[in-house]
Coordinates of C-alpha atoms in Angstrom, one line a residue:
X1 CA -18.2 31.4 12.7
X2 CA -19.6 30.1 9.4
X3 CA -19.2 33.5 7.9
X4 CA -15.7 33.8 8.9
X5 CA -14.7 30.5 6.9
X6 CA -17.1 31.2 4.3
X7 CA -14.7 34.7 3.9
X8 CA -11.4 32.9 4.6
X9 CA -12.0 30.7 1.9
X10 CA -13.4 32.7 -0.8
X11 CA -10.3 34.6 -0.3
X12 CA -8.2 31.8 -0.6
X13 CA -9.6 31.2 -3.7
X14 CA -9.7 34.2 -5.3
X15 CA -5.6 34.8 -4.0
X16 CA -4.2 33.4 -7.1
X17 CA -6.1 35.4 -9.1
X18 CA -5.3 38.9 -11.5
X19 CA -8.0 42.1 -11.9
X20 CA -7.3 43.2 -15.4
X21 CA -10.5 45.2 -17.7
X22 CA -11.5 43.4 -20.8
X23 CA -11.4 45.5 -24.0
X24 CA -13.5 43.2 -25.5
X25 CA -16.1 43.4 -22.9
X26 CA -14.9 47.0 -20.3
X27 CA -15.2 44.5 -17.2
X28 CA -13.2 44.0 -14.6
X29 CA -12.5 40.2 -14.4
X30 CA -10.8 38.8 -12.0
X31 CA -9.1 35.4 -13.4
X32 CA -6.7 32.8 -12.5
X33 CA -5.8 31.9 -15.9
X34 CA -3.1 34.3 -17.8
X35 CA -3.7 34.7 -21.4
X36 CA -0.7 32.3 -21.7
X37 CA -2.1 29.9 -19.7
X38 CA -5.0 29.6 -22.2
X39 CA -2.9 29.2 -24.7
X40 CA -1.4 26.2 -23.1
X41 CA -4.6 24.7 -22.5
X42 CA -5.9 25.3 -26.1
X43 CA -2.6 23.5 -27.6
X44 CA -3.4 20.9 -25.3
X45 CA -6.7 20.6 -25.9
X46 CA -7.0 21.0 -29.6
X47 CA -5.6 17.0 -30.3
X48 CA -8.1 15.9 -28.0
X49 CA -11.1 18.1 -30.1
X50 CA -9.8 16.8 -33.5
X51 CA -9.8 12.6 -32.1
X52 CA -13.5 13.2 -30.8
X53 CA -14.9 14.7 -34.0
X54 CA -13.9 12.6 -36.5
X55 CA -10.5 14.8 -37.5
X56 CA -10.5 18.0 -39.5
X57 CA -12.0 17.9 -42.9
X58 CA -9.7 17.6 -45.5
X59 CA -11.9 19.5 -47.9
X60 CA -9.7 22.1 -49.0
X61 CA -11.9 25.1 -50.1
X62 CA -14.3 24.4 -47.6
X63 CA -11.7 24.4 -44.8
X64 CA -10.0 27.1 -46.2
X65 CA -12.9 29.4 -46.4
X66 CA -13.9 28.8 -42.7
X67 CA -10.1 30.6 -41.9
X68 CA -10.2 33.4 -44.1
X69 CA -13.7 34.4 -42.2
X70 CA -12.4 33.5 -39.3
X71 CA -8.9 35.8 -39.6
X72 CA -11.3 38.6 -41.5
X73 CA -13.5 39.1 -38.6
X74 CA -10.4 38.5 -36.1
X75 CA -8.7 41.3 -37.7
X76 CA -12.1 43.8 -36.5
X77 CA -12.0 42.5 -33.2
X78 CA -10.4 43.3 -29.8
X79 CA -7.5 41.1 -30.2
X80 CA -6.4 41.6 -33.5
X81 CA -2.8 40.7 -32.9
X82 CA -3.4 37.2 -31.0
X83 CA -3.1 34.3 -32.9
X84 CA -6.3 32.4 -33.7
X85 CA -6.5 28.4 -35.0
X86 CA -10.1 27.9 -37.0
X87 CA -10.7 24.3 -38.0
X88 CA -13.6 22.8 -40.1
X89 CA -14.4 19.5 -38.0
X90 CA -14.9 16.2 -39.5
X91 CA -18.7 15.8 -38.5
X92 CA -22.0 16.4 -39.7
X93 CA -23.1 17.3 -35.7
X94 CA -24.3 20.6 -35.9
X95 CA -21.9 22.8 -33.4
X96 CA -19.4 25.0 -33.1
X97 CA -17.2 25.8 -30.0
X98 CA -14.1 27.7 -28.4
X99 CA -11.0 26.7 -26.7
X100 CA -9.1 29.4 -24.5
X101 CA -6.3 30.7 -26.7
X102 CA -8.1 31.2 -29.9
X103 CA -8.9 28.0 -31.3
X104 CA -12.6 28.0 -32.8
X105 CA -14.1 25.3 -34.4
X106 CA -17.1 24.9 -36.7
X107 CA -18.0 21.8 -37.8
X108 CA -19.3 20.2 -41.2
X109 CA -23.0 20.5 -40.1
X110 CA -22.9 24.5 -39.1
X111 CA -21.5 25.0 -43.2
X112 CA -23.9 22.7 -44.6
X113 CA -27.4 24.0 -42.5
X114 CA -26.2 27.9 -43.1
X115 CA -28.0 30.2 -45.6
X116 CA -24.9 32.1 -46.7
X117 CA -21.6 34.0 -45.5
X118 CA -23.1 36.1 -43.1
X119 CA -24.8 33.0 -41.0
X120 CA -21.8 31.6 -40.9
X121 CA -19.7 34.5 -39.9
X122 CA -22.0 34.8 -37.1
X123 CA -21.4 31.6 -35.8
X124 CA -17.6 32.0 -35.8
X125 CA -18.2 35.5 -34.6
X126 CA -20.2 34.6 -32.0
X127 CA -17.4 32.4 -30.7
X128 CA -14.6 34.4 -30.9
X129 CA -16.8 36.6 -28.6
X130 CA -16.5 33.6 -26.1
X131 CA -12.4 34.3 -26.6
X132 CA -12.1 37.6 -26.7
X133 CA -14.6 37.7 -23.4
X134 CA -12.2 35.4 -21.9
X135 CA -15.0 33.5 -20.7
X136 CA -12.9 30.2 -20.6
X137 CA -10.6 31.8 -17.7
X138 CA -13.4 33.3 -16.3
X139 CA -15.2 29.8 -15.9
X140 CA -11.9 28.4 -14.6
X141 CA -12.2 31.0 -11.6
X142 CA -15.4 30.7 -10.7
X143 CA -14.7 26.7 -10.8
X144 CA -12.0 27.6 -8.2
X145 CA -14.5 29.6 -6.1
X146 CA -16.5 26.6 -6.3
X147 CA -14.1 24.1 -5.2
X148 CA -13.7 26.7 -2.0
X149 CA -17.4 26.7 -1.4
X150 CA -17.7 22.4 -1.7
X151 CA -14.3 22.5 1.1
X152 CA -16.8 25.2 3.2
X153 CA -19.8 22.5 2.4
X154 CA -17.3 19.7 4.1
X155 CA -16.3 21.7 7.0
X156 CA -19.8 22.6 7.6
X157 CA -20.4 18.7 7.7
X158 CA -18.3 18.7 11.2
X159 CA -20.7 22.2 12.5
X160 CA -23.9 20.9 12.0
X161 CA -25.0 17.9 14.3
X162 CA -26.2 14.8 13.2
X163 CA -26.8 13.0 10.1
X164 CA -29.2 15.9 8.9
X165 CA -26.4 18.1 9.4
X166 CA -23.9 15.3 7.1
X167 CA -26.7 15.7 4.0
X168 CA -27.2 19.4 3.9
X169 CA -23.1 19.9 4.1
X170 CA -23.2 17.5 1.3
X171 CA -26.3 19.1 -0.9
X172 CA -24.6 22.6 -0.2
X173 CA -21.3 20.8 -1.8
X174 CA -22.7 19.2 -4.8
X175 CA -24.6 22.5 -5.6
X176 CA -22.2 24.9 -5.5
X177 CA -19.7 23.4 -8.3
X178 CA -22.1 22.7 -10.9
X179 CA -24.0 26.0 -11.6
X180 CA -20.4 27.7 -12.2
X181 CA -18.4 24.9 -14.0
X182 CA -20.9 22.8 -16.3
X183 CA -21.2 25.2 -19.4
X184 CA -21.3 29.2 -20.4
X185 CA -23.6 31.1 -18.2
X186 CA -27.0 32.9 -20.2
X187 CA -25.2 35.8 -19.8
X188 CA -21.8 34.5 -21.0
X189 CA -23.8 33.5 -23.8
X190 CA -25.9 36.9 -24.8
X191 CA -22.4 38.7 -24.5
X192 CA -21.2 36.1 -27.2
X193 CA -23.8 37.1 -29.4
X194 CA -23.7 41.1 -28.4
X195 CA -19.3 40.8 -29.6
X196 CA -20.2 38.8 -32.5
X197 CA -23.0 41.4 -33.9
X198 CA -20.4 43.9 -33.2
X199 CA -17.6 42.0 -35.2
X200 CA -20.2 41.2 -38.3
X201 CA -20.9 44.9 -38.3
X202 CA -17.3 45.8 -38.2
X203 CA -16.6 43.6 -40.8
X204 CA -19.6 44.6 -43.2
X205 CA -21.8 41.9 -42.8
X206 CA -25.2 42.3 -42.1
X207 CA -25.8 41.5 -38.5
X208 CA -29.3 40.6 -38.8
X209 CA -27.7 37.3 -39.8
X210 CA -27.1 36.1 -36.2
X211 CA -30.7 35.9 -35.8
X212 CA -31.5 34.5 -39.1
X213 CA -29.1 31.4 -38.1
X214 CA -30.5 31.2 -34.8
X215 CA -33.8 30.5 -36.2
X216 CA -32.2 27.7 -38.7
X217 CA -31.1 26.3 -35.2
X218 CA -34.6 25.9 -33.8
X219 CA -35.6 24.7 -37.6
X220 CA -33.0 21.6 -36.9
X221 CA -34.6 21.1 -33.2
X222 CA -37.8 20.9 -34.6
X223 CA -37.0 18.3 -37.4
X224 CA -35.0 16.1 -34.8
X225 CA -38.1 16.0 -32.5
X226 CA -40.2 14.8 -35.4
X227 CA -37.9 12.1 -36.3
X228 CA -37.7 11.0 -32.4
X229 CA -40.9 11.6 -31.3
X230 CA -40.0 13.6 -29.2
X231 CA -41.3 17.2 -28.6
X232 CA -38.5 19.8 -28.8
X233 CA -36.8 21.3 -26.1
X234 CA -35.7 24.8 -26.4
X235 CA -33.9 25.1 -23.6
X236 CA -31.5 22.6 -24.7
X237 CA -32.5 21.6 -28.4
X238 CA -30.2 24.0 -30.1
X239 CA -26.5 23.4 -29.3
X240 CA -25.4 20.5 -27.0
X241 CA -22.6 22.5 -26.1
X242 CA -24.1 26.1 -25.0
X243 CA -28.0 26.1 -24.9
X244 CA -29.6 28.1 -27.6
X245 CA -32.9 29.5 -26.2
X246 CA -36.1 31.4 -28.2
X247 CA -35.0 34.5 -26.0
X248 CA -31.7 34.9 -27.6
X249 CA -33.1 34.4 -31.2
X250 CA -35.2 37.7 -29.7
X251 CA -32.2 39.7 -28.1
X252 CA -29.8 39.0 -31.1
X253 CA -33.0 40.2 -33.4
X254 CA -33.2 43.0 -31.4
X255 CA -29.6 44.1 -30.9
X256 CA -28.9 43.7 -35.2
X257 CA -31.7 46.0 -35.4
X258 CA -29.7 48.5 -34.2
X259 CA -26.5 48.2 -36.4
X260 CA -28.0 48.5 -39.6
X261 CA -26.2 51.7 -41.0
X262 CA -22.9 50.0 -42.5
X263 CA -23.1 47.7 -45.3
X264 CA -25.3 44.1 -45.6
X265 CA -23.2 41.9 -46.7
X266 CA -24.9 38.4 -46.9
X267 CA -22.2 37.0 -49.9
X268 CA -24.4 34.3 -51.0
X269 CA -22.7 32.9 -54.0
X270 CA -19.1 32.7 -52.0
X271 CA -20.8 30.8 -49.4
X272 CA -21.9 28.0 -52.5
X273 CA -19.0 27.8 -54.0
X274 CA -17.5 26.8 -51.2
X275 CA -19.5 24.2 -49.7
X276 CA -20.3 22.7 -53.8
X277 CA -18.7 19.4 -53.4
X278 CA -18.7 19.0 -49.7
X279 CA -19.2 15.9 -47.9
X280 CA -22.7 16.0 -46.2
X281 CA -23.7 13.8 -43.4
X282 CA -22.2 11.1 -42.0
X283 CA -18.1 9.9 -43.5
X284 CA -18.3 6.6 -44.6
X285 CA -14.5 6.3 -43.0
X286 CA -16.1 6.7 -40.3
X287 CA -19.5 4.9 -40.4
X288 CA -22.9 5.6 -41.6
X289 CA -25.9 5.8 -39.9
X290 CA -28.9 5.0 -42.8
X291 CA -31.8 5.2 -40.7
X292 CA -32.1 2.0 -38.0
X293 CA -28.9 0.3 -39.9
X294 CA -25.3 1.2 -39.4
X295 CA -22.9 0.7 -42.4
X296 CA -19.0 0.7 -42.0
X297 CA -18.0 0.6 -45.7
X298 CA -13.9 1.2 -44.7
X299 CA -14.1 -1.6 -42.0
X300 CA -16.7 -3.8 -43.8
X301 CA -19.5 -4.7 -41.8
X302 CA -23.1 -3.3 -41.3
X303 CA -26.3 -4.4 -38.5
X304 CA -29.8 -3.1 -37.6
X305 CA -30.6 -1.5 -35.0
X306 CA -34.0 -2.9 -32.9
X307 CA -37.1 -1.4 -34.3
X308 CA -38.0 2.1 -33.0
X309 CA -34.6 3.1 -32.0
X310 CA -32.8 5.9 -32.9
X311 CA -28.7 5.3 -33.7
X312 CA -25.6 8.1 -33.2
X313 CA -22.8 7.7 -34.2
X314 CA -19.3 8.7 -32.5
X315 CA -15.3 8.4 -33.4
X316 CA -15.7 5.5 -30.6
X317 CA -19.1 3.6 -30.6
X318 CA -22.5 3.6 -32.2
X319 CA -25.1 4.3 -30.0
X320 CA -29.0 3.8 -29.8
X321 CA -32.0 4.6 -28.0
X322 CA -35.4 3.8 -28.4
X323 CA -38.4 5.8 -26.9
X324 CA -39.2 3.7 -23.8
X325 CA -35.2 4.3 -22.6
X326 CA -33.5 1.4 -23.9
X327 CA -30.1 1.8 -24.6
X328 CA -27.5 0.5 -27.2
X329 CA -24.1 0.8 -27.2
X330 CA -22.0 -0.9 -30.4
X331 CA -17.7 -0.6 -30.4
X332 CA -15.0 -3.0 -31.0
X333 CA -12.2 -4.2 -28.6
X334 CA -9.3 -6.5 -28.8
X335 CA -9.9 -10.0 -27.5
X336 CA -7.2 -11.6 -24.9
X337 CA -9.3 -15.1 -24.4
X338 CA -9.2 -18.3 -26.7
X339 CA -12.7 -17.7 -27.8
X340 CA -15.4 -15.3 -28.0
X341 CA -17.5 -17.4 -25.5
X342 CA -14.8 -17.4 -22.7
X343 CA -14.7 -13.2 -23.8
X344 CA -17.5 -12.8 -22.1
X345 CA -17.4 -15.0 -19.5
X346 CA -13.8 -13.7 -18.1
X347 CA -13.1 -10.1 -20.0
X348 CA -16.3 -8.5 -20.8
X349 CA -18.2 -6.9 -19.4
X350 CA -15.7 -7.3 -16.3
X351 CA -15.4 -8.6 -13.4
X352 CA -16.9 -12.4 -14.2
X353 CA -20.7 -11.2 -14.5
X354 CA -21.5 -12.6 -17.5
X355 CA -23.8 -15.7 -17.3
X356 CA -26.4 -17.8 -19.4
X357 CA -23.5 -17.5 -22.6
X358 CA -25.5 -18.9 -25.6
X359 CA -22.1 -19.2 -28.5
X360 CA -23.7 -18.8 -31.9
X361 CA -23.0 -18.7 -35.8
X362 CA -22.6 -15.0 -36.6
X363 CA -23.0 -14.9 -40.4
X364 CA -20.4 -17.7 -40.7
X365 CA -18.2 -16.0 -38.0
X366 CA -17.8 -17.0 -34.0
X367 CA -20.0 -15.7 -31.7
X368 CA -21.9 -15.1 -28.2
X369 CA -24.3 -13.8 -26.1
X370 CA -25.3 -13.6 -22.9
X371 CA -26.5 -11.9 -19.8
X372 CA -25.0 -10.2 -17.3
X373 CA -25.1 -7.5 -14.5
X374 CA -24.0 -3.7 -15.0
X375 CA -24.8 -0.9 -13.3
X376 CA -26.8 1.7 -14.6
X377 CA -26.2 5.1 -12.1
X378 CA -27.2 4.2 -9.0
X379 CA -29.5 0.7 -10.1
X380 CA -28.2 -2.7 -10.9
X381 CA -29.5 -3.8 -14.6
X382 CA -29.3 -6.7 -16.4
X383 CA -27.6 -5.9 -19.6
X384 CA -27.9 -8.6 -22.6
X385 CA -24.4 -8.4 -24.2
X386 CA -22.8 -10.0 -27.5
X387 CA -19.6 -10.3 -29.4
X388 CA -18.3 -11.4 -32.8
X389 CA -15.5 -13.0 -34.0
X390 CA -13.4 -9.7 -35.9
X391 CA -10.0 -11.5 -36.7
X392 CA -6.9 -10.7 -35.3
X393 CA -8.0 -11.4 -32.0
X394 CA -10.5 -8.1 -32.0
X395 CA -14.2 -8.3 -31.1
X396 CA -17.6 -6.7 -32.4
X397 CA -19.3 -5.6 -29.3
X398 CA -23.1 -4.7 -28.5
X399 CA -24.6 -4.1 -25.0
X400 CA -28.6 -3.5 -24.4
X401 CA -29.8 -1.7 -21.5
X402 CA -33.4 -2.1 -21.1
X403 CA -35.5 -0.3 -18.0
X404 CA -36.8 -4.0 -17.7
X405 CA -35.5 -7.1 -19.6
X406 CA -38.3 -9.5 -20.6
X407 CA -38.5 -12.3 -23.2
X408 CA -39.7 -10.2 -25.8
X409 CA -37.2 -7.8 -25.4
X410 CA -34.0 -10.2 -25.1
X411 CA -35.3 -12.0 -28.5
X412 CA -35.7 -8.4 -29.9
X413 CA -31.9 -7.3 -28.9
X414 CA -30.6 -10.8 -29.7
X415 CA -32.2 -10.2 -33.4
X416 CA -30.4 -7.0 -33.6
X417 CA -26.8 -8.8 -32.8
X418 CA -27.8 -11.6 -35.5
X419 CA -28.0 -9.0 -37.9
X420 CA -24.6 -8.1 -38.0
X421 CA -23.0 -9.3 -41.8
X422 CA -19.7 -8.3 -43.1
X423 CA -19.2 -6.7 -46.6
X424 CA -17.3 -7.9 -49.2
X425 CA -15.6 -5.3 -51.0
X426 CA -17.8 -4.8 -53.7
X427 CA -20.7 -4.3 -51.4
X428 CA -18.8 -2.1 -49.2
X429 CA -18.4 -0.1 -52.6
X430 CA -22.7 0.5 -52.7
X431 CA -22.1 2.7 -49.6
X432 CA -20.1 6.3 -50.5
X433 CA -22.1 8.6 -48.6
X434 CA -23.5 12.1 -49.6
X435 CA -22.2 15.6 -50.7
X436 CA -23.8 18.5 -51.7
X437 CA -24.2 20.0 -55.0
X438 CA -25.3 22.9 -56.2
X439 CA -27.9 23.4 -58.7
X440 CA -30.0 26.0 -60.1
X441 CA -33.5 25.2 -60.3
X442 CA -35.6 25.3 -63.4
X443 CA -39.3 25.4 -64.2
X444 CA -41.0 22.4 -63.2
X445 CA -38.1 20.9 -61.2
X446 CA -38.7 19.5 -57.9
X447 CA -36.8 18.1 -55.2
X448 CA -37.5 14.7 -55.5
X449 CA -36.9 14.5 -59.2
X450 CA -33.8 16.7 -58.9
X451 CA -32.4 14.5 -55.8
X452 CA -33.6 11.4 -57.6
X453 CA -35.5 9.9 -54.2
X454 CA -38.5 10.1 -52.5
X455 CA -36.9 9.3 -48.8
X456 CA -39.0 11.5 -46.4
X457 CA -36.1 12.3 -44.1
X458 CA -33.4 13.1 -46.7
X459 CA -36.0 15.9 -48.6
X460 CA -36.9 16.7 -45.0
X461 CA -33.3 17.5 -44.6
X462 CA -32.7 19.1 -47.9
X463 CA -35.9 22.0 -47.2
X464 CA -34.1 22.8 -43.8
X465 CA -30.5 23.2 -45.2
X466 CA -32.6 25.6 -47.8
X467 CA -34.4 27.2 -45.8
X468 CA -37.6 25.7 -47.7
X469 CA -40.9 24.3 -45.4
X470 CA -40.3 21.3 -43.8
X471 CA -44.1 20.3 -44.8
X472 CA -43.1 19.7 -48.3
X473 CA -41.4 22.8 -49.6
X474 CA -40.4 23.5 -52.8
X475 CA -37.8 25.6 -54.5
X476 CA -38.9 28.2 -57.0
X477 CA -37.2 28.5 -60.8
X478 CA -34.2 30.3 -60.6
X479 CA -33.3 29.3 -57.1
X480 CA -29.4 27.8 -56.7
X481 CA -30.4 25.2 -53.9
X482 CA -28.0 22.7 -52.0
X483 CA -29.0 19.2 -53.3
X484 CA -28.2 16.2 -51.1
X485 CA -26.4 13.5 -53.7
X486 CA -24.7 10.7 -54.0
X487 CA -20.4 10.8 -53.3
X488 CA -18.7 10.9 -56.4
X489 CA -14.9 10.2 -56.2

């Protein structure tokens, strides 16, 4: 009987769906999405991607060196007559990604941590690999499947007997959707890389590139560990949105060994041209994060961050974390009671748990604290929460999530919130964020002389983007390097 509803409803789910064979790939794929329909969803999608990464980046020949790569190696591919979008995001988050229907993005951080042309063809290769693999519509299929299998899971509930019978129905549910929907398959991924060698060949780059980049990635996991304390995870250190693991750096390695006949086109001195002048790092539109302090230059205010924690920052809130899993979340929200007391008594968090409201002085503004009761997953926390007086009936907003809130702690997180102080304009003016210049290096140069600082993390950060040690590194005379500098205009 199970096997019979097990059948009935995998055929179900697979009724809606089309067997076409790839040309990317030769596979027979079975999908529920037309290419039209991906197209609908990357349209859709694509405002969505551009509000959660800080925009597109309005750096002209940066941007518009991403597309011409992007069309070039389109133009060798399977697809060459489907119309692809590529956009240079906004943020200094190392990534790149694919929507269905051609729309590839790289972001500010994949052009700035690249070697040359070639290392960044291979990441835009790599995901039009994703598109042309139809991955996206394969994903929404098995996702389908899936949502058959947890209906099987529920209908299995009523077969077995007993409560016992209720938790495996359930276990069986909550498995089966996961594994297919969360992210690319290995696989998916290794036939990303095995299309995008094939479009770098095609389009005379030197293929060995994908490797070489993939190496850079585990270069940045291993300099973000250091910084956290944290020791580095390869199965997921590499791309939050697609796990990068050692044994692809291997395969890809192994696969451009092959391809080596054509030309080796690394185009070095395109790839600095273009990215001379770039913004690097963080937009001071949007926020900065200078280690534990935040600065907001454009909307004129800056705190610190408890020692020991480590801040990110996002289109929508700042957030922190500390090593012993404390949590910090910073935003802004607009304010419906009289006062900023009363705002956390009736609006925020919710639902009238706020108690123990201390009002305070906030450098010369309106403010207040307090605790109150959240819950964390499945546990109810105590969360300390605060709130400043922004004008205009808007409020500066901090939570602190603590695994246990103690004394120490509270005064700790309360310092934090005290620390908040708005700019005036002219100091908003000392904050204009970084670019990237290019320099040839001279006999006797170093980095800290040529990048005028001795800041550990910011030379740390200039070897990696150079492909120098991160153990103190340094370039050698005659070497055009990517220095980290101040904005100018």
């Amino acid at each position: 009987m199970k096997r019979i509803l097990l059948s009935l409803l995998i055929s179900a789910a697979l009724a809606g769906c089309t067997q076409v064979r790839n040309p990317a790939t030769g596979e027979m794929q079975y999908t529920t999405l037309s290419q039209e329909d991906e197209l609908r969803l990357g349209q859709q999608e694509h405002p969505n991607v551009l509000a959660e990464f800080g925009g597109d980046y309005d750096g002209e020949r940066a941007a518009a060196y991403v597309q011409e790569i992007g069309q070039r190696l389109v133009a060798v591919s399977e697809l060459p007559e489907q119309r692809f979008t590529f956009t240079l995001l906004n943020s200094p988050v190392v990534n790149a990604f694919a929507l269905p229907g051609g729309y590839v993005y790289v972001t500010r951080g994949i052009l700035a941590l690249a070697a040359d042309e070639a290392e960044l063809a291979g990441v835009i290769a790599h995901e039009i690999g994703h598109v042309t693999a139809r991955h996206t519509a394969q994903r929404d299929t098995q996702s389908t499947v899936a949502q058959g299998t947890s209906m099987l899971g529920v209908l299995l509930g009523g077969l077995f007997a007993g409560e016992t019978g209720a938790r495996a129905a359930a276990q069986l549910a909550q498995a089966a959707a996961p594994a297919w929907v969360m992210s690319y398959s290995r696989e998916q991924e290794f036939q990303a890389d095995e299309l995008g060698i094939r479009y770098l060949t095609r389009a005379g780059y030197d293929p060995r590139a994908m490797a070489s980049f993939l190496g850079r990635l585990q270069g940045q996991a291993q300099l973000e560990a250091a910084r956290t304390g944290r020791s580095p995870d390869p199965e997921q250190s590499i791309y939050a949105s697609h796990p990068r693991t050692l044994d692809r750096v291997a395969r890809a390695a192994e696969a451009a060994a092959q391809r080596t006949d054509g030309p080796e086109r690394r185009n070095r001195d395109a790839y600095l041209l273009a990215v001379d002048g770039m913004r690097y790092g963080d937009d001071p539109a949007q926020g900065l994060v200078l280690g534990r302090s935040f600065v907001h230059p454009r909307l004129g205010f800056r705190f610190d961050a408890p020692p020991g924690f480590t801040l990110a920052n996002t289109p929508k809130q700042v957030i922190g974390r500390s090593p012993e899993g404390a949590v910090m979340v910073f935003d802004g929200a607009e304010r419906g009671t009289p006062d900023v007391a009363s705002y956390l008594q009736r609006e925020w968090p919710g639902q009238g748990a706020t108690r123990a409201v201390w009002p305070a002085q906030i450098d010369g503004h309106a403010g207040a604290t307090g605790l109150a009761v959240g819950r964390v997953g499945n546990q109810v926390r105590q969360v300390l929460v605060g709130a400043i007086d922004a004008a205009d009936a808007k409020v500066w907003r901090f939570q602190f999530v603590a695994p246990q809130l103690d004394q120490r702690s509270v005064g700790t997180y309360q310092a934090a919130i005290e620390s908040f102080r708005f700019l005036s304009p002219a100091e908003a003016a000392r904050y204009p964020g970084q670019m990237i210049r290019i320099h040839e290096v001279r006999p006797g140069e170093w980095l800290e002389t040529l990048m005028g600082t001795t800041d550990a993390d910011l030379l740390a950060e200039a070897r990696l983007i150079n492909g120098l040690p991160l153990d103190g590194g340094q370039p050698e005379p005659g070497q055009r390097v990517k220095l980290i500098v101040p904005a100018s205009g």
